[in-house]
PDB file of C-alpha atoms in Angstrom:
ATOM      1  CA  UNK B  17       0.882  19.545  -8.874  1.00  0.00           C
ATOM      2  CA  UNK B  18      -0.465  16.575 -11.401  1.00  0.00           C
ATOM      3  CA  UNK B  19      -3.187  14.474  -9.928  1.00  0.00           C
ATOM      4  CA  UNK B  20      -3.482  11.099 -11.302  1.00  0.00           C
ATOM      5  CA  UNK B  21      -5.822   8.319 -10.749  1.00  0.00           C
ATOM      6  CA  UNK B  22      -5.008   5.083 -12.429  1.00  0.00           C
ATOM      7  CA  UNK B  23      -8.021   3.045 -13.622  1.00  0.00           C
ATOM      8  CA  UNK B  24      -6.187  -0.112 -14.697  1.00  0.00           C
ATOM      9  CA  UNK B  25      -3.124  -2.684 -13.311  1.00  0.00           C
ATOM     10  CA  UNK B  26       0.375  -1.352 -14.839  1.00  0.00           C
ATOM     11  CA  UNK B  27       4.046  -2.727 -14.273  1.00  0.00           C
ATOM     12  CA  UNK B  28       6.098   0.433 -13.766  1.00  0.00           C
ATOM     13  CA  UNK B  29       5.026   3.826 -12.286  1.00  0.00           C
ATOM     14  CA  UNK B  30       4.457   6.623 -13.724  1.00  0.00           C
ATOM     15  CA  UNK B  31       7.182   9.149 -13.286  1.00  0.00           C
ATOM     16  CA  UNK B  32       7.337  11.488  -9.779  1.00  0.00           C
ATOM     17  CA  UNK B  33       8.067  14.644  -9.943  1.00  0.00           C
ATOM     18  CA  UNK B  34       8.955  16.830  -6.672  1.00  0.00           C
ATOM     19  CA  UNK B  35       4.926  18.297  -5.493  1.00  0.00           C
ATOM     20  CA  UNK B  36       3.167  15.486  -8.106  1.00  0.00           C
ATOM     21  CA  UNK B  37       0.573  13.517  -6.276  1.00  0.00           C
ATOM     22  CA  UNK B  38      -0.414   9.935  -7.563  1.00  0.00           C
ATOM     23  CA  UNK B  39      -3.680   8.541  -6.233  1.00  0.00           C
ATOM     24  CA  UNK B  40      -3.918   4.412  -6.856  1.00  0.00           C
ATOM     25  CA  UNK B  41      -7.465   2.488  -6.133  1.00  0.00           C
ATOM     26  CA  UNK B  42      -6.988  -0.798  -4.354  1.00  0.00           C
ATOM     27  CA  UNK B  43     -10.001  -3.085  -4.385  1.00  0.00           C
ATOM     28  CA  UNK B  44      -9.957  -4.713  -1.111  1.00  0.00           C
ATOM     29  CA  UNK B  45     -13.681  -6.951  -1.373  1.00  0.00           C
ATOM     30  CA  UNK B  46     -14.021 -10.828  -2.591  1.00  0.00           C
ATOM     31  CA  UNK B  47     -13.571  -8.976  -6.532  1.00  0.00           C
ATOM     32  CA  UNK B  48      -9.791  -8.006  -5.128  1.00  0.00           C
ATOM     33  CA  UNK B  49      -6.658  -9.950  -5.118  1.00  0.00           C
ATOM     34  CA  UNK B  50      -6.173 -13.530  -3.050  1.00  0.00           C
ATOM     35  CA  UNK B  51      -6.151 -12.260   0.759  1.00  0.00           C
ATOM     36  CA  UNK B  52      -4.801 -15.990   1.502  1.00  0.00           C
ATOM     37  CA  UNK B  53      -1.813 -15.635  -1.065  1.00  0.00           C
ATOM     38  CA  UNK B  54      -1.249 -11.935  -0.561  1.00  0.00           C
ATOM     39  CA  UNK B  55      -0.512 -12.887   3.213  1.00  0.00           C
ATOM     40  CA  UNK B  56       3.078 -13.831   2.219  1.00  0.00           C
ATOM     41  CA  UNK B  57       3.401 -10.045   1.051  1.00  0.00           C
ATOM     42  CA  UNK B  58       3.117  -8.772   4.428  1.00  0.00           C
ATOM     43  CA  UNK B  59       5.971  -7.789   7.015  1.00  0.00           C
ATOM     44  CA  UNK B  60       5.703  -9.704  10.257  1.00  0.00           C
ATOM     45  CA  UNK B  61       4.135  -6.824  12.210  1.00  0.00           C
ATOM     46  CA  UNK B  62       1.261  -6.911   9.627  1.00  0.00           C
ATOM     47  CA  UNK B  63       0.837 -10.690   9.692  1.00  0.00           C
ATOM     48  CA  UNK B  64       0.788 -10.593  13.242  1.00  0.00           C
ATOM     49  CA  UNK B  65      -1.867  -7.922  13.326  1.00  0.00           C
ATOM     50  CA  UNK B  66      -4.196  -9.950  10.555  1.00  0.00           C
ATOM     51  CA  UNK B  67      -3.667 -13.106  12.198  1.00  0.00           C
ATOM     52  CA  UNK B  68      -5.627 -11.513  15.150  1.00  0.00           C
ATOM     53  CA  UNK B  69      -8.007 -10.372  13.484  1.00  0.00           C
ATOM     54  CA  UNK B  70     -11.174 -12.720  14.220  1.00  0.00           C
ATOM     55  CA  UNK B  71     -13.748 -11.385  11.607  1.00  0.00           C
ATOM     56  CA  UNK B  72     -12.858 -12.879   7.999  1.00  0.00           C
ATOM     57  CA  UNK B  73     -13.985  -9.732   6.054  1.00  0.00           C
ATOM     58  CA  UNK B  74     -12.656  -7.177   7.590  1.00  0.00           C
ATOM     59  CA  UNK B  75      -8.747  -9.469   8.138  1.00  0.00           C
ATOM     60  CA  UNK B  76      -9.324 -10.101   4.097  1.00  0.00           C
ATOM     61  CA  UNK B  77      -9.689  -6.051   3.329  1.00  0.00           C
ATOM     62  CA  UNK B  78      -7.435  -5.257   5.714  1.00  0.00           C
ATOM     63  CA  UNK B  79      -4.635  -7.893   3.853  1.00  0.00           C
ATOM     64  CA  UNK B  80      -5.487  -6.780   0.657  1.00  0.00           C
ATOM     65  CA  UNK B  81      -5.029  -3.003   1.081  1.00  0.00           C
ATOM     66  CA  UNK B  82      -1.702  -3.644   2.776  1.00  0.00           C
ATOM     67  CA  UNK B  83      -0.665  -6.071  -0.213  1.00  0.00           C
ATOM     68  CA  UNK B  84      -1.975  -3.257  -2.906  1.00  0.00           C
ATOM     69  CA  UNK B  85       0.154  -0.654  -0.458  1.00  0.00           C
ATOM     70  CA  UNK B  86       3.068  -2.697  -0.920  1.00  0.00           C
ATOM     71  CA  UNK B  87       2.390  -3.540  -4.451  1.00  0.00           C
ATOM     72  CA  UNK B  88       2.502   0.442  -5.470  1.00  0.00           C
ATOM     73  CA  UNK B  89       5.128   1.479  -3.306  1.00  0.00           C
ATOM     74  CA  UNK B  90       7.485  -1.263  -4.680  1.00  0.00           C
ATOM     75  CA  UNK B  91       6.750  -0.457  -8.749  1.00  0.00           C
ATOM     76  CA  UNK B  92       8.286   3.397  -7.590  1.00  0.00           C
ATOM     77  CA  UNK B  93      10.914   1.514  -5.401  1.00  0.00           C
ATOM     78  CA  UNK B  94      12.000  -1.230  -8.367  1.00  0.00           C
ATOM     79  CA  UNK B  95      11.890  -3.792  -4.986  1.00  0.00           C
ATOM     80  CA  UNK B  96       9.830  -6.596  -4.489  1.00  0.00           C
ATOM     81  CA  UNK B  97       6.958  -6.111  -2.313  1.00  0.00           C
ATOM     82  CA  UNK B  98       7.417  -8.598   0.239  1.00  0.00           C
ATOM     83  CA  UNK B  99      11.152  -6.955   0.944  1.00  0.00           C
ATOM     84  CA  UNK B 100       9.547  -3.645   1.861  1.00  0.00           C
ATOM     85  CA  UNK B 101      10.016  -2.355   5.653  1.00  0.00           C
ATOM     86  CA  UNK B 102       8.782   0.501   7.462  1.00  0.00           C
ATOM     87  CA  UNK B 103       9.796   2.686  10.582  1.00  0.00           C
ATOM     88  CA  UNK B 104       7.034   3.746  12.784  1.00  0.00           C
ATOM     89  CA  UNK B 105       6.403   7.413  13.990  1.00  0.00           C
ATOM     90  CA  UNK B 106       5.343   8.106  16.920  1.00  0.00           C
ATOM     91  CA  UNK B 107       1.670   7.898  16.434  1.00  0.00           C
ATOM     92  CA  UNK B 108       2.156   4.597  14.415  1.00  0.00           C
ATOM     93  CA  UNK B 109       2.183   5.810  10.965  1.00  0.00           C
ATOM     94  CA  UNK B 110       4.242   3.316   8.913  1.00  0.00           C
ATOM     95  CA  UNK B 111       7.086   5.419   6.660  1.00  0.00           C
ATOM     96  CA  UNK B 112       9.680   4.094   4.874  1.00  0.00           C
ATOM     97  CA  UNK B 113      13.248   4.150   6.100  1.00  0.00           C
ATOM     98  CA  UNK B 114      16.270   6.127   5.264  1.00  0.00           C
ATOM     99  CA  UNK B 115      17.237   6.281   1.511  1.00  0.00           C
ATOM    100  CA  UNK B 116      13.857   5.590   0.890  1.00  0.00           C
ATOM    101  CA  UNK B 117      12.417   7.662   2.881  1.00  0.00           C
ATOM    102  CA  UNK B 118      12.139  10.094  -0.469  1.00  0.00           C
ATOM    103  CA  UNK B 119       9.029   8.642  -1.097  1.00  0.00           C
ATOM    104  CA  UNK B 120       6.094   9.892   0.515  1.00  0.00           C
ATOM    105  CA  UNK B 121       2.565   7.811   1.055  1.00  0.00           C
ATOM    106  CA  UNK B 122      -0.850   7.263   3.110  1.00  0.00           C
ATOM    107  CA  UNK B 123      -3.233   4.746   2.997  1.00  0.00           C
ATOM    108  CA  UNK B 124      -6.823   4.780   3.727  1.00  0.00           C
ATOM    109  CA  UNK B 125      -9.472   2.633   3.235  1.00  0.00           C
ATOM    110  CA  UNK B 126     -13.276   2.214   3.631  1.00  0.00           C
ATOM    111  CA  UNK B 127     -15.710  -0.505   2.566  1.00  0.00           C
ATOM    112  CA  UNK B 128     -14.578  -2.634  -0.260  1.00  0.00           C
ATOM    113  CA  UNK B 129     -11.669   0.063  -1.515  1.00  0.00           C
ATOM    114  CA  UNK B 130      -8.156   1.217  -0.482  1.00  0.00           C
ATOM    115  CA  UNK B 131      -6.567   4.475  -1.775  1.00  0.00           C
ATOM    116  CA  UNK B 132      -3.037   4.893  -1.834  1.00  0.00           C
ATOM    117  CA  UNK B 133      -1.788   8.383  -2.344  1.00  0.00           C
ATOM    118  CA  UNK B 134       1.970   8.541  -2.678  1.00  0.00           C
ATOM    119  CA  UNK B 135       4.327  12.050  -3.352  1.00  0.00           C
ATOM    120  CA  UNK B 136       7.752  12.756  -3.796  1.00  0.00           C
ATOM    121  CA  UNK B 137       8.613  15.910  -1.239  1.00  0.00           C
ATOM    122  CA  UNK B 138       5.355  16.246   0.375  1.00  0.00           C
ATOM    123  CA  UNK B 139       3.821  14.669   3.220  1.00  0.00           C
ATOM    124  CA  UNK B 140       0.512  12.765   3.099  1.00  0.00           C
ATOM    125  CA  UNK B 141      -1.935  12.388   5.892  1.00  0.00           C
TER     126      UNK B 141
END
């Protein structure tokens, strides 16, 4: 298993092997990305859930660790981020859908940061 932990913004992925675990940092405080502009990002399900949200901190972390989940998930997928859907288990845990379902992920977050772990043939969380 390779861990990896990216320190800076790239435009494709690294490569996935089968067992390989990638670990992305999403900065989710004021120093992260436009929460207003990385609204449009979301599905409706998550715009619906932020737009209830009544404390402005915790709706801006909460939009930009969903943006930065979307943002990572679509370099692996070669989609745009904003055309991203998910299926729901049982307990709520977003997964993607059939032929994509290949690729694993879980996102947590705390404070001012998000991490994104995403695998290829192993679940996460």
């Amino acid at each position: 298993m390779t861990d990896r932990i990216l320190r800076q913004p790239v435009s494709l992925a690294p490569a996935l092997a089968p067992g390989d675990l990638h670990l992305w940092r999403i900065p989710t405080g004021e120093d992260g990305a436009r929460a207003d502009a990385d609204l449009a990002l979301l599905g409706e399900r998550q715009q619906a859930r932020a737009q209830r949200m009544t404390q402005r901190v915790a709706r801006d972390r909460y939009v930009r660790s969903q943006a930065g989940l979307r943002r990572v998930l679509a370099l692996y997928l070669g989609l745009a981020p904003e055309r991203l859907r998910f299926g729901y288990g049982a307990a709520g845990k977003p997964a993607l859908p059939g032929e994509l379902g290949w690729l694993e992920f879980n996102l947590t977050n705390t404070g001012d940061l998000a991490m994104v772990g995403i695998s290829r043939g192993m679940e996460l969380g």
